[in-house]
Structure formats: C-alpha cells, structure tokens
C-alpha cells in the first residue's frame, strides 16, 4: 500500500473478504479454460480492486439483483458474496461497479474505496 497517499481505507479483514469473494465468484463463473484477473492498485484517490473473468454476460434483468442478500445464480451458494462486498464498499464511502470486461468477453467488477484522512 502507498503510505504516502493516506491510511489504508480497509481493514485487513475487509480487504480479505472483498478479494476472497470476488476471486471465488470469478473462478466459479469463468468459462472452462477461461481467464480470471484480479488486481489491487492504489492512487492519490484511494484503493481500486478489480476482478474480471471470461463468462457468458450477465442478463440486464439480473444486474440489479446480484447485490441482494441471498441472491445467487450458482448451485450450493449462500448468495452473500456480492452483498458483503457492497456493504463493505458502502460502509467505507466507496463504489462498486459491474461492467463488461475490456480485454475479453466477460464481466468486470471494480471497487473504488477512498483514502481515510
């Protein structure tokens, strides 16, 4: 982390919950022999966590539902991963964005968390 830019905006537990849930979702949703990318970057504005994977695009009708507690498109899952991520982002003044992956056919979740001053 870039100490010069400010205090890390997330606790170690929150960072682990976000990255663990994003990576778990991406690995499970990726098309077989597909691609999964996870990056964590800092800037003057804060922390950016990005996870993307190859997959069938998420229908627009599901895009508003995916952050609800208990909503899942997978078998044997609690449907809490994205809900937890959204709660952590909101609690820390951050934003969570779902968009199409830029480098390949798939999805990308981008989380921005501002520095705590």
Coordinates of C-alpha atoms in Angstrom, one line a residue:
X1 CA 0.0 0.0 0.0
X2 CA 1.1 3.6 -0.7
X3 CA 1.5 5.0 2.8
X4 CA 2.2 8.5 1.4
X5 CA -1.3 8.7 -0.1
X6 CA -3.1 8.1 3.2
X7 CA -4.2 5.4 5.6
X8 CA -5.3 2.1 4.1
X9 CA -9.0 2.6 3.7
X10 CA -9.9 -1.1 4.5
X11 CA -9.1 -3.3 7.4
X12 CA -7.1 -6.5 6.6
X13 CA -10.4 -8.4 7.2
X14 CA -12.4 -6.3 4.8
X15 CA -9.7 -6.5 2.1
X16 CA -9.7 -10.3 2.6
X17 CA -13.5 -10.5 2.4
X18 CA -13.6 -8.4 -0.8
X19 CA -10.8 -10.1 -2.7
X20 CA -11.8 -13.6 -1.5
X21 CA -15.4 -13.2 -2.6
X22 CA -14.5 -11.6 -5.9
X23 CA -12.0 -14.3 -6.7
X24 CA -14.3 -17.1 -5.6
X25 CA -17.1 -15.7 -7.8
X26 CA -14.8 -15.2 -10.8
X27 CA -13.2 -18.6 -10.6
X28 CA -16.6 -20.4 -10.4
X29 CA -18.2 -18.2 -13.2
X30 CA -15.3 -18.4 -15.6
X31 CA -15.8 -20.4 -18.8
X32 CA -13.8 -23.6 -18.7
X33 CA -10.3 -22.8 -19.9
X34 CA -11.2 -19.2 -19.4
X35 CA -9.4 -16.3 -17.8
X36 CA -9.6 -14.7 -14.4
X37 CA -7.8 -11.4 -13.4
X38 CA -7.6 -9.8 -10.0
X39 CA -5.8 -6.5 -9.4
X40 CA -5.3 -4.2 -6.4
X41 CA -4.0 -0.7 -7.1
X42 CA -3.6 2.5 -5.1
X43 CA -3.7 6.1 -6.4
X44 CA -4.0 9.5 -4.9
X45 CA -7.7 9.0 -4.8
X46 CA -7.7 5.6 -2.9
X47 CA -7.8 1.9 -3.5
X48 CA -9.0 0.1 -6.6
X49 CA -9.8 -3.6 -6.6
X50 CA -10.8 -5.1 -9.9
X51 CA -11.8 -8.7 -10.7
X52 CA -12.8 -9.9 -14.2
X53 CA -13.4 -13.2 -15.8
X54 CA -14.5 -14.7 -19.1
X55 CA -18.1 -15.8 -18.9
X56 CA -21.5 -15.5 -20.5
X57 CA -22.6 -11.9 -20.0
X58 CA -25.0 -11.3 -17.1
X59 CA -28.5 -10.6 -18.3
X60 CA -29.6 -7.0 -17.6
X61 CA -32.5 -8.3 -15.6
X62 CA -30.1 -9.9 -13.1
X63 CA -27.7 -6.9 -12.8
X64 CA -29.8 -5.1 -10.3
X65 CA -30.4 -8.3 -8.2
X66 CA -26.9 -9.5 -7.7
X67 CA -26.2 -7.3 -4.7
X68 CA -29.2 -8.5 -2.7
X69 CA -28.6 -10.8 0.3
X70 CA -29.4 -14.4 -0.7
X71 CA -29.5 -13.8 -4.5
X72 CA -27.4 -16.4 -6.4
X73 CA -27.1 -17.8 -9.9
X74 CA -25.0 -20.7 -8.6
X75 CA -25.8 -24.0 -7.0
X76 CA -25.0 -24.5 -3.4
X77 CA -24.1 -20.9 -2.6
X78 CA -25.4 -18.6 0.0
X79 CA -25.7 -15.6 -2.3
X80 CA -23.9 -13.4 0.2
X81 CA -20.6 -12.7 -1.6
X82 CA -21.5 -9.6 -3.6
X83 CA -23.9 -8.5 -0.8
X84 CA -20.9 -8.4 1.6
X85 CA -18.7 -6.7 -0.9
X86 CA -21.4 -4.0 -1.5
X87 CA -21.8 -3.5 2.3
X88 CA -18.1 -3.0 2.8
X89 CA -17.8 -0.6 -0.1
X90 CA -20.8 1.4 1.1
X91 CA -19.6 1.5 4.7
X92 CA -16.2 2.9 3.6
X93 CA -17.7 5.5 1.2
X94 CA -16.7 3.5 -1.8
X95 CA -18.4 2.5 -5.1
X96 CA -18.9 -0.9 -6.7
X97 CA -19.4 -1.1 -10.4
X98 CA -20.2 -4.0 -12.7
X99 CA -19.2 -3.6 -16.4
X100 CA -18.2 -5.6 -19.4
X101 CA -14.6 -6.8 -19.3
X102 CA -12.4 -4.7 -21.6
X103 CA -9.9 -7.3 -22.8
X104 CA -12.2 -10.3 -23.5
X105 CA -15.9 -11.4 -23.4
X106 CA -16.9 -11.4 -19.7
X107 CA -17.6 -9.3 -16.7
X108 CA -15.5 -7.0 -14.5
X109 CA -16.3 -5.8 -11.0
X110 CA -14.5 -2.6 -10.0
X111 CA -14.4 -1.3 -6.4
X112 CA -13.2 2.2 -5.5
X113 CA -12.5 2.9 -1.9
X114 CA -11.3 6.5 -1.0
X115 CA -8.5 7.1 1.4
X116 CA -9.4 7.8 5.0
X117 CA -7.8 11.1 6.1

